[in-house]
XYZ file of C-alpha atoms in Angstrom:
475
model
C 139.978 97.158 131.249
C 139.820 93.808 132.647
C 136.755 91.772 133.440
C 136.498 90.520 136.864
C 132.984 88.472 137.102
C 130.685 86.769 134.446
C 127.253 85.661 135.595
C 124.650 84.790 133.782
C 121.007 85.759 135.179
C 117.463 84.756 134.037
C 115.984 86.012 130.755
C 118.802 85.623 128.350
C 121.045 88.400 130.450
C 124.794 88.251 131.371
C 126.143 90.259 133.880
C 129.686 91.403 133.935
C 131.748 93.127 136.468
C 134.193 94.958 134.880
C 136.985 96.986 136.436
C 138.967 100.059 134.571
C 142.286 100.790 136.014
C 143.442 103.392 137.851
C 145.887 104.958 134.953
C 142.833 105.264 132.337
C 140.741 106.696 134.501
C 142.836 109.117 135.841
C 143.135 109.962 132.017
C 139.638 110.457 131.559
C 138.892 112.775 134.606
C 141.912 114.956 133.505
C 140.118 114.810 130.056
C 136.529 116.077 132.193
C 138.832 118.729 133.944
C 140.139 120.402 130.754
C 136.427 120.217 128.868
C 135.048 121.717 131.836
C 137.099 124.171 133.233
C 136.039 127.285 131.295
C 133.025 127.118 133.197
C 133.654 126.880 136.508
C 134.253 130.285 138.417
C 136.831 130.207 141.116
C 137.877 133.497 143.000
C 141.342 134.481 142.614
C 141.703 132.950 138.978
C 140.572 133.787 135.476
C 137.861 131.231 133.885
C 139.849 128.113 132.481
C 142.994 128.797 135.136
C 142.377 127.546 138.056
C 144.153 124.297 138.846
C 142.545 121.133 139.081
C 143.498 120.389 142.523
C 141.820 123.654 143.457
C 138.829 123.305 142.054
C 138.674 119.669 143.408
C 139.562 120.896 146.882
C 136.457 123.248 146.454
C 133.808 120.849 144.978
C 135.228 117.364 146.153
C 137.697 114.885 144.419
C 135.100 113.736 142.702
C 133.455 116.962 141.193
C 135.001 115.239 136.904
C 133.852 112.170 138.046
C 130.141 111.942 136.156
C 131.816 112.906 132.994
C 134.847 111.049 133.237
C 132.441 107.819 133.491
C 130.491 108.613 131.105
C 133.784 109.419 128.194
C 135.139 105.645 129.885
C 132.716 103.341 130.122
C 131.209 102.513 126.551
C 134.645 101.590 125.592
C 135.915 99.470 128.097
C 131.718 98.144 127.954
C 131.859 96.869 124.268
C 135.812 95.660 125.192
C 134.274 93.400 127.597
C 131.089 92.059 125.903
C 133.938 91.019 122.684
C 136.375 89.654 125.411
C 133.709 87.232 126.247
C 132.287 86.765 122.944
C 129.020 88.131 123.722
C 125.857 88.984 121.100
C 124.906 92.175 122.713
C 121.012 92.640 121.825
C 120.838 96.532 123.257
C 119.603 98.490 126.371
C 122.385 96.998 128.871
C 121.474 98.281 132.142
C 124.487 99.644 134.136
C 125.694 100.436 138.246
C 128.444 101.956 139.803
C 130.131 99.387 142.428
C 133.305 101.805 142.720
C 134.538 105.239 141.305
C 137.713 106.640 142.679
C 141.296 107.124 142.552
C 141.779 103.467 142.664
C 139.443 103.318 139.052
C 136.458 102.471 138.150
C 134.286 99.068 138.425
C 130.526 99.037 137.536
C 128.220 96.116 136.313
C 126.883 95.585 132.995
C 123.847 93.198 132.699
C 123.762 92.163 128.587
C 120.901 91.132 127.170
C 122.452 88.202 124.676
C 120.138 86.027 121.792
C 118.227 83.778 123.818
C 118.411 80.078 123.320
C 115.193 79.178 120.726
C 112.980 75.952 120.955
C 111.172 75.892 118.251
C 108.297 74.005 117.954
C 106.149 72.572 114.882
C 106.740 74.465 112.174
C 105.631 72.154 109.303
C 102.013 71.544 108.804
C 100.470 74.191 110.613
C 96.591 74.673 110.304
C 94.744 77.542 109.622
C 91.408 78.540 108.360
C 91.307 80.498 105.107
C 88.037 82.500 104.255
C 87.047 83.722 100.836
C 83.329 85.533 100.420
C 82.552 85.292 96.952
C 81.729 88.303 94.899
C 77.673 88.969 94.713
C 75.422 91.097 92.471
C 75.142 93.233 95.206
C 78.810 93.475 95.606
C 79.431 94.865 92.183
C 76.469 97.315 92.792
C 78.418 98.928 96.188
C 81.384 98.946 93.697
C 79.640 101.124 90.946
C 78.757 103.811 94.299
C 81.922 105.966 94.060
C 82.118 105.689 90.041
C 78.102 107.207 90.171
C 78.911 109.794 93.128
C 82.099 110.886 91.108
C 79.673 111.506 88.098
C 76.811 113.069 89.429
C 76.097 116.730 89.038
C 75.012 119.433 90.244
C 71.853 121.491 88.942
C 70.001 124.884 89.846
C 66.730 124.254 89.782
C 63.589 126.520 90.276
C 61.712 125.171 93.577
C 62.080 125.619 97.146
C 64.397 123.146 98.900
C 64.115 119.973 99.899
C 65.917 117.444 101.940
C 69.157 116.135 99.571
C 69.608 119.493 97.775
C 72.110 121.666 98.222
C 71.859 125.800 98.959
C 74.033 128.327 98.149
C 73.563 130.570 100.767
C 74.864 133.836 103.091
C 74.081 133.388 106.718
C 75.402 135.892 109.912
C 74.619 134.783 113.540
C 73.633 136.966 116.352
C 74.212 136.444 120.138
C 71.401 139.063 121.656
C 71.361 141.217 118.542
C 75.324 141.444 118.346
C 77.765 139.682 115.302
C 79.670 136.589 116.738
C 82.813 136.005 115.899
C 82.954 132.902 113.051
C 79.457 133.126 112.847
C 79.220 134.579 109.372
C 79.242 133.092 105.628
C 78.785 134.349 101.799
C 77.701 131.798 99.470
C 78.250 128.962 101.377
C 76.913 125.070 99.756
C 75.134 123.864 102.522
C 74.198 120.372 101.766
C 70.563 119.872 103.016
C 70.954 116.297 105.943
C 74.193 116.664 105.510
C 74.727 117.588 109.134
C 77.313 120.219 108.904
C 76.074 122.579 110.864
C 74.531 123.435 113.914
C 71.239 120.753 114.779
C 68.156 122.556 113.494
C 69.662 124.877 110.790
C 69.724 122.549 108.125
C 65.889 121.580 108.602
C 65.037 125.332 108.731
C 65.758 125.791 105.350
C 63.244 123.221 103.717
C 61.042 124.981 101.995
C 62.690 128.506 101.264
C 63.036 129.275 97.633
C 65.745 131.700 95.576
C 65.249 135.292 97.105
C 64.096 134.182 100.867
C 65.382 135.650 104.143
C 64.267 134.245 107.072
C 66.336 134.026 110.764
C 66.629 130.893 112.460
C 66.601 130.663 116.080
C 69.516 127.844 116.991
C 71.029 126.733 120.446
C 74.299 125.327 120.120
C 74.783 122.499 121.917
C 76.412 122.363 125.400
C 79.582 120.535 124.506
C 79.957 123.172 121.289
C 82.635 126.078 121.722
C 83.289 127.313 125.247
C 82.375 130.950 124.679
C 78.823 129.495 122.714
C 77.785 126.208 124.307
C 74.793 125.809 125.392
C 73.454 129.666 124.192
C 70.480 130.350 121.736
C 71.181 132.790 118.621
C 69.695 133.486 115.733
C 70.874 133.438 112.314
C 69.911 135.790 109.552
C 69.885 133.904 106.238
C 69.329 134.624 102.571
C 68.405 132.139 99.680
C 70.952 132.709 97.176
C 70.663 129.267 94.738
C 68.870 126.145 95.278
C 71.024 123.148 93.201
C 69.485 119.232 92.916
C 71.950 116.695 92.876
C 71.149 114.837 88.956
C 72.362 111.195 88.753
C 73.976 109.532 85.630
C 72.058 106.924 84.115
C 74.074 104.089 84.466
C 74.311 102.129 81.358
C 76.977 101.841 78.278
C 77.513 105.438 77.633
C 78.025 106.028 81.532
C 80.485 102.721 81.177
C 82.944 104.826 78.347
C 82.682 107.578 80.586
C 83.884 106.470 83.709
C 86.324 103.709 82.559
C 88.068 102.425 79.591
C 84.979 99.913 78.588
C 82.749 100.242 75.786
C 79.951 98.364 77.968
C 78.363 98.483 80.851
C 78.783 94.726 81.322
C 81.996 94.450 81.124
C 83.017 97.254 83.536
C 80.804 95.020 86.119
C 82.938 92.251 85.133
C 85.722 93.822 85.909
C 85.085 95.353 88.767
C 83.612 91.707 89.936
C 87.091 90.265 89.516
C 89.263 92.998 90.834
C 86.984 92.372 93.916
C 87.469 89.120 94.122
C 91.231 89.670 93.477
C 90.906 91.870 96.956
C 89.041 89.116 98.578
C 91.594 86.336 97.447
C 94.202 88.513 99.000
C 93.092 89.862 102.300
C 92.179 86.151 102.779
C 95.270 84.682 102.167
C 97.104 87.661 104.482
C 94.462 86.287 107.006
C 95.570 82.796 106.494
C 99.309 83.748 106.891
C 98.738 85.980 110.158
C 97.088 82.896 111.595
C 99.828 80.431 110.757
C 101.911 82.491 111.678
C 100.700 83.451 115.271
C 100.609 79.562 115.754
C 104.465 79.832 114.932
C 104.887 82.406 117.478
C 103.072 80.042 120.435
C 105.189 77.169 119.669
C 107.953 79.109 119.999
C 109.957 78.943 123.821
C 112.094 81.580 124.598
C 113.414 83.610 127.601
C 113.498 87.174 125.501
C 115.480 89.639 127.245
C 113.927 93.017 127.899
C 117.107 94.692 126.284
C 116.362 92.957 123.087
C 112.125 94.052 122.719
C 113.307 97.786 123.817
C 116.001 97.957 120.697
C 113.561 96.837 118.503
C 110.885 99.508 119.887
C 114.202 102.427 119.304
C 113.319 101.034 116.105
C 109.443 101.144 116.211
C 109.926 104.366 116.897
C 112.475 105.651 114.727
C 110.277 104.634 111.937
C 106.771 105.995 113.099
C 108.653 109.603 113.288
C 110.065 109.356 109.790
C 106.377 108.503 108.670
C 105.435 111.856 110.679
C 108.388 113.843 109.060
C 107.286 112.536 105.299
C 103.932 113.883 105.786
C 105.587 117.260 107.450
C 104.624 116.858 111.269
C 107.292 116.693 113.821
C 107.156 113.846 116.435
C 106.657 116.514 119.084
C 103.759 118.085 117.552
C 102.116 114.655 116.919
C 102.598 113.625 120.266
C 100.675 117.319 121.676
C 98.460 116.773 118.767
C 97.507 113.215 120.308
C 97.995 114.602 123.871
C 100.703 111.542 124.562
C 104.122 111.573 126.037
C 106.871 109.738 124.354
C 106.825 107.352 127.159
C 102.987 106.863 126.653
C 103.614 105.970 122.601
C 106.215 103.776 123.545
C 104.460 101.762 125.955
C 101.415 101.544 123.247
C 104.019 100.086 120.594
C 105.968 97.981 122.891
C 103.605 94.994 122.397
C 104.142 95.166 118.488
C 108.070 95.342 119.081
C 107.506 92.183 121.659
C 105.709 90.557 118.711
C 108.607 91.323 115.890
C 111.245 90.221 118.019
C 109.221 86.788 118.745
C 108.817 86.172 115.312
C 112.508 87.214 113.498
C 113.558 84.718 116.710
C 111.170 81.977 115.472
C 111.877 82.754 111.400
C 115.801 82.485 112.484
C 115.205 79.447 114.070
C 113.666 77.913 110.959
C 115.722 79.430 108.386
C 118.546 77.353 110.829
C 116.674 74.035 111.099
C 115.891 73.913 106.905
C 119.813 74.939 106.311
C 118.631 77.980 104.186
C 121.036 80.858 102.896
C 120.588 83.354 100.758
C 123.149 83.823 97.586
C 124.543 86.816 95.957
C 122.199 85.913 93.065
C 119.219 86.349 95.568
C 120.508 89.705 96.639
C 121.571 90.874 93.293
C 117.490 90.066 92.103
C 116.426 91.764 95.100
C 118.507 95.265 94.520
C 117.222 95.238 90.899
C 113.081 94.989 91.898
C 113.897 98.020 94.696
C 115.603 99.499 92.095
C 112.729 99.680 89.618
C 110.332 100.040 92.680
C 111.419 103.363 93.829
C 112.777 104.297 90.557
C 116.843 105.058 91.441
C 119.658 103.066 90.270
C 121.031 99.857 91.566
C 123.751 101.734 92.811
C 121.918 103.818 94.791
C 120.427 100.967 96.336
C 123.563 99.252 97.221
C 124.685 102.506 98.610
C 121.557 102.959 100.575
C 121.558 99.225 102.488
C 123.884 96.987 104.054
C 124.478 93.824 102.446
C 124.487 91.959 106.063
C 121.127 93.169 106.437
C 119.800 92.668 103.109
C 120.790 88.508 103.366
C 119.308 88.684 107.116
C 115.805 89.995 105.654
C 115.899 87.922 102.961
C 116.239 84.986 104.942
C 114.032 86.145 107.227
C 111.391 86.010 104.154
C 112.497 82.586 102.947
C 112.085 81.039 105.917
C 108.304 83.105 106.141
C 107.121 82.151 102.995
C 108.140 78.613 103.588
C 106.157 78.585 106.724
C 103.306 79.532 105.191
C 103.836 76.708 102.048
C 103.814 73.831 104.526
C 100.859 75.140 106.540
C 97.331 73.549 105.409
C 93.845 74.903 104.935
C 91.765 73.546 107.748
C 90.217 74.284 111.396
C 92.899 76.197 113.380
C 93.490 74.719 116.539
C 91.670 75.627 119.794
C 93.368 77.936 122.298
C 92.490 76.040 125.269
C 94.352 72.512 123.712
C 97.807 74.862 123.175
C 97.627 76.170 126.376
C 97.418 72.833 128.091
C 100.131 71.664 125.876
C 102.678 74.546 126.858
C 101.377 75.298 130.768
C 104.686 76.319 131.734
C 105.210 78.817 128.385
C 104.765 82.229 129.034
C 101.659 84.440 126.684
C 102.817 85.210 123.391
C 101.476 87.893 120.623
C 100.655 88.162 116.922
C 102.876 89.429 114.387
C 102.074 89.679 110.414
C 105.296 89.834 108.718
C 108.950 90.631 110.188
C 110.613 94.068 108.847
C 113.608 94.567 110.333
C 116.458 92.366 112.462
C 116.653 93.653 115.616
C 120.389 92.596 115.554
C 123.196 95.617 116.323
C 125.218 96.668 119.028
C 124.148 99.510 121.264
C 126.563 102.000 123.364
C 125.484 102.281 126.859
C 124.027 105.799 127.776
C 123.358 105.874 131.318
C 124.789 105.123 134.332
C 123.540 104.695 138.249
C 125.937 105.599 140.979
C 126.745 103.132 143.751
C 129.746 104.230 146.034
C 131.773 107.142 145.077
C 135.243 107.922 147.397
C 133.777 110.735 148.299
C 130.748 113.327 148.268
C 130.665 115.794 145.536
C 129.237 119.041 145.179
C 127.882 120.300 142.134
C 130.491 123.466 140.724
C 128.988 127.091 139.988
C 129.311 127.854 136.602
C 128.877 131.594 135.606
């Protein structure tokens, strides 16, 4: 492998023209000959004996040359990018200039670490909102404790709107049983709006004991085989039950939590509120200073380096679908989306994580910060006693390299956030004036992951081959 051309192009890419020698590639399609000969069918010879020459006289010189490119050229690729002391960010984009007995030569554009301009990064201003905790607040808190608690009770009275019946119902389509349309002691909350529009309200007033049929048209964008049609179902009054409400006081207090007041179980839900509040407004205060970070950051972000980080998007959205036992596939029908359709709605958010981990490394540079074996050592033990495994099986489970990248990554984050100050953020209209020439940036909470890592080229584009091919029978 030698390189032949180095050129660097706009958005942080480098291409190379690389050339692989006659002798290795002649070693490779020899190596695509013998994988692939048991299933090619020439006359005259058993499967896996016919010559090479034969079967290249019959399908063209070049019938081994797709795989023979593809077994070649992610060597002699990541030979080249360390020749020239590259930082390969992923997704280089290849093309065939030459295949043939003479070698092979094809192009390589790299997507490398763009240069980084930083910006301010000290001082930032952003607004931080905290709504404090009302009377009524602690009311809407006490809701799901007093749902949790009520009860239900049969009661001797006809039904009225807010009760629930206990009921059997069957439908009928012109005297005939539909299929679904039948129910044995069913709780039928009364408003609820469950079922079909006008059952529910058809059963006010029935007592224990009633029958009564209830003419019902489902609605036109119902079922296929029952939009739009009017049926009637047969129901009988089984149990009427009233829904009986806790009073809430002391003794309701010791129920529902571990205080002996009523008083004090406001006053703690009151300041785990506000706890909530404090929080969400401080993660709005650090999305905003950090979004400023992100605008005052210049950059010519290849695309190689946003699409590894979406690989990485969506490596991690299926392993969320595989914990909760879906397959990506089956989301994706589910959600009636294509892979390419996800991974055009997630490429913004992998746009946003590479402009920020760019901007964080850029800071982490400019304040001289590193991260020390006693930082990493702390941070094994609290994952450690987070997911409850040993410290060795954290070691085991992460890379060191990666563990001081994050970390530093977080330093330089929190720091960012430290310097910035509480006040009126600053208008849109001012920052674009100020940067007129910077292309539109996005928002990003929080960086997760590096999007650092070497990727193998996959694919390949033919240019000029030595001569046509034709594609061999296999039986």
């Amino acid at each position: 492998m030698k390189v032949t051309n180095v050129e660097k192009k706009e958005k942080s890419t480098v291409e190379l023209t690389i050339q692989v020698e006659a002798g290795e590639f002649e070693a490779a399609v020899q190596k695509a000959y013998l994988k692939n000969r048991n299933r090619i069918s020439v006359p005259g010879f058993r499967k896996g004996k016919a010559p090479r020459k034969i079967i290249e006289s019959m399908y063209g010189s070049g019938v081994f040359y797709e795989d023979a490119i593809n077994d070649v050229y992610p060597g002699a690729y990541e030979a080249a990018v360390k020749e020239q002391g590259l930082e390969d960010m992923g997704h280089p984009v290849m093309d065939i200039v030459e295949v043939g007995k003479d070698g092979l030569t094809f192009t390589a554009l790299v997507s490398v670490r763009p240069e980084v301009k930083l910006g301010q990064y000290k001082g930032l201003q952003a607004p931080k909102t905290f709504n404090e905790v009302t009377d009524a607040d602690i009311e809407n808190e006490l809701e799901p404790y007093i749902k949790r608690a009520t009860r239900l009770v049969s009661v001797e009275r006809p039904i009225s709107m807010g009760d629930t019946a206990v009921i059997d119902f069957e439908g009928f389509d012109n005297g005939k049983p539909f299929e679904g349309g039948k129910g044995t002691d069913y709780s039928l909350e009364i408003g609820s709006g469950s079922f079909v529009p006008g059952f529910e309200d058809q059963l006010i007033g029935l007592s224990v004991g009633d029958e009564k049929d209830l003419d019902i048209t489902f609605p036109e964008d119902y079922v296929k085989d029952l939009a739009g049609k009017a049926v009637v179902f047969h129901v009988k009054v089984k149990e009427v039950k009233e829904s009986q409400i806790p009073e809430v006081d002391d003794e309701f207090a010791k129920d529902v939590s571990e205080f002996e007041t009523l008083a004090d179980f406001k006053k703690d839900l009151g300041e785990k509120l506000k706890q909530r509040r404090e929080a969400q407004a401080e993660s709005a205060f650090e999305s905003a200073v950090l979004e400023q970070l992100i605008d005052n950051l210049e950059a010519e972000i290849p695309d190689g380096m946003v699409e590894t980080q979406l690989d990485k998007v969506m490596d991690e959205y299926a392993m969320r679908m595989q914990s909760q036992g879906m397959a990506m596939n089956d989301y994706l029908k589910m959600m009636g989306m294509t892979p390419e359709m996800m991974r055009a709605s997630a490429k913004p958010s992998a746009l946003r994580q590479v402009q920020l981990e760019l901007a964080l490394d850029a800071v982490a540079a400019a304040e001289n910060m590193e991260i020390t074996d006693e930082d990493c050592a702390k941070e094994i033990t609290k994952l450690a006693e987070q997911y409850n495994i040993t410290e060795d099986q954290v070691k085991a489970a992460l890379s060191m390299d990666m563990l001081k990248h994050d970390l530093r990554l977080q330093k330089a984050n929190d720091f960012v956030v430290a310097q910035a100050v509480v006040g009126e953020a600053p208008k849109k209209e001012e920052a674009a004036e100020e940067k007129a020439e910077k292309p539109k940036r996005t928002r990003k909470k929080a960086a997760e992951e590096s999007a650092e890592g070497e990727e193998k080229p996959k694919r390949t584009r033919k240019k000029k081959t030595e001569e046509s091919t034709e594609e061999p029978k296999a039986e």
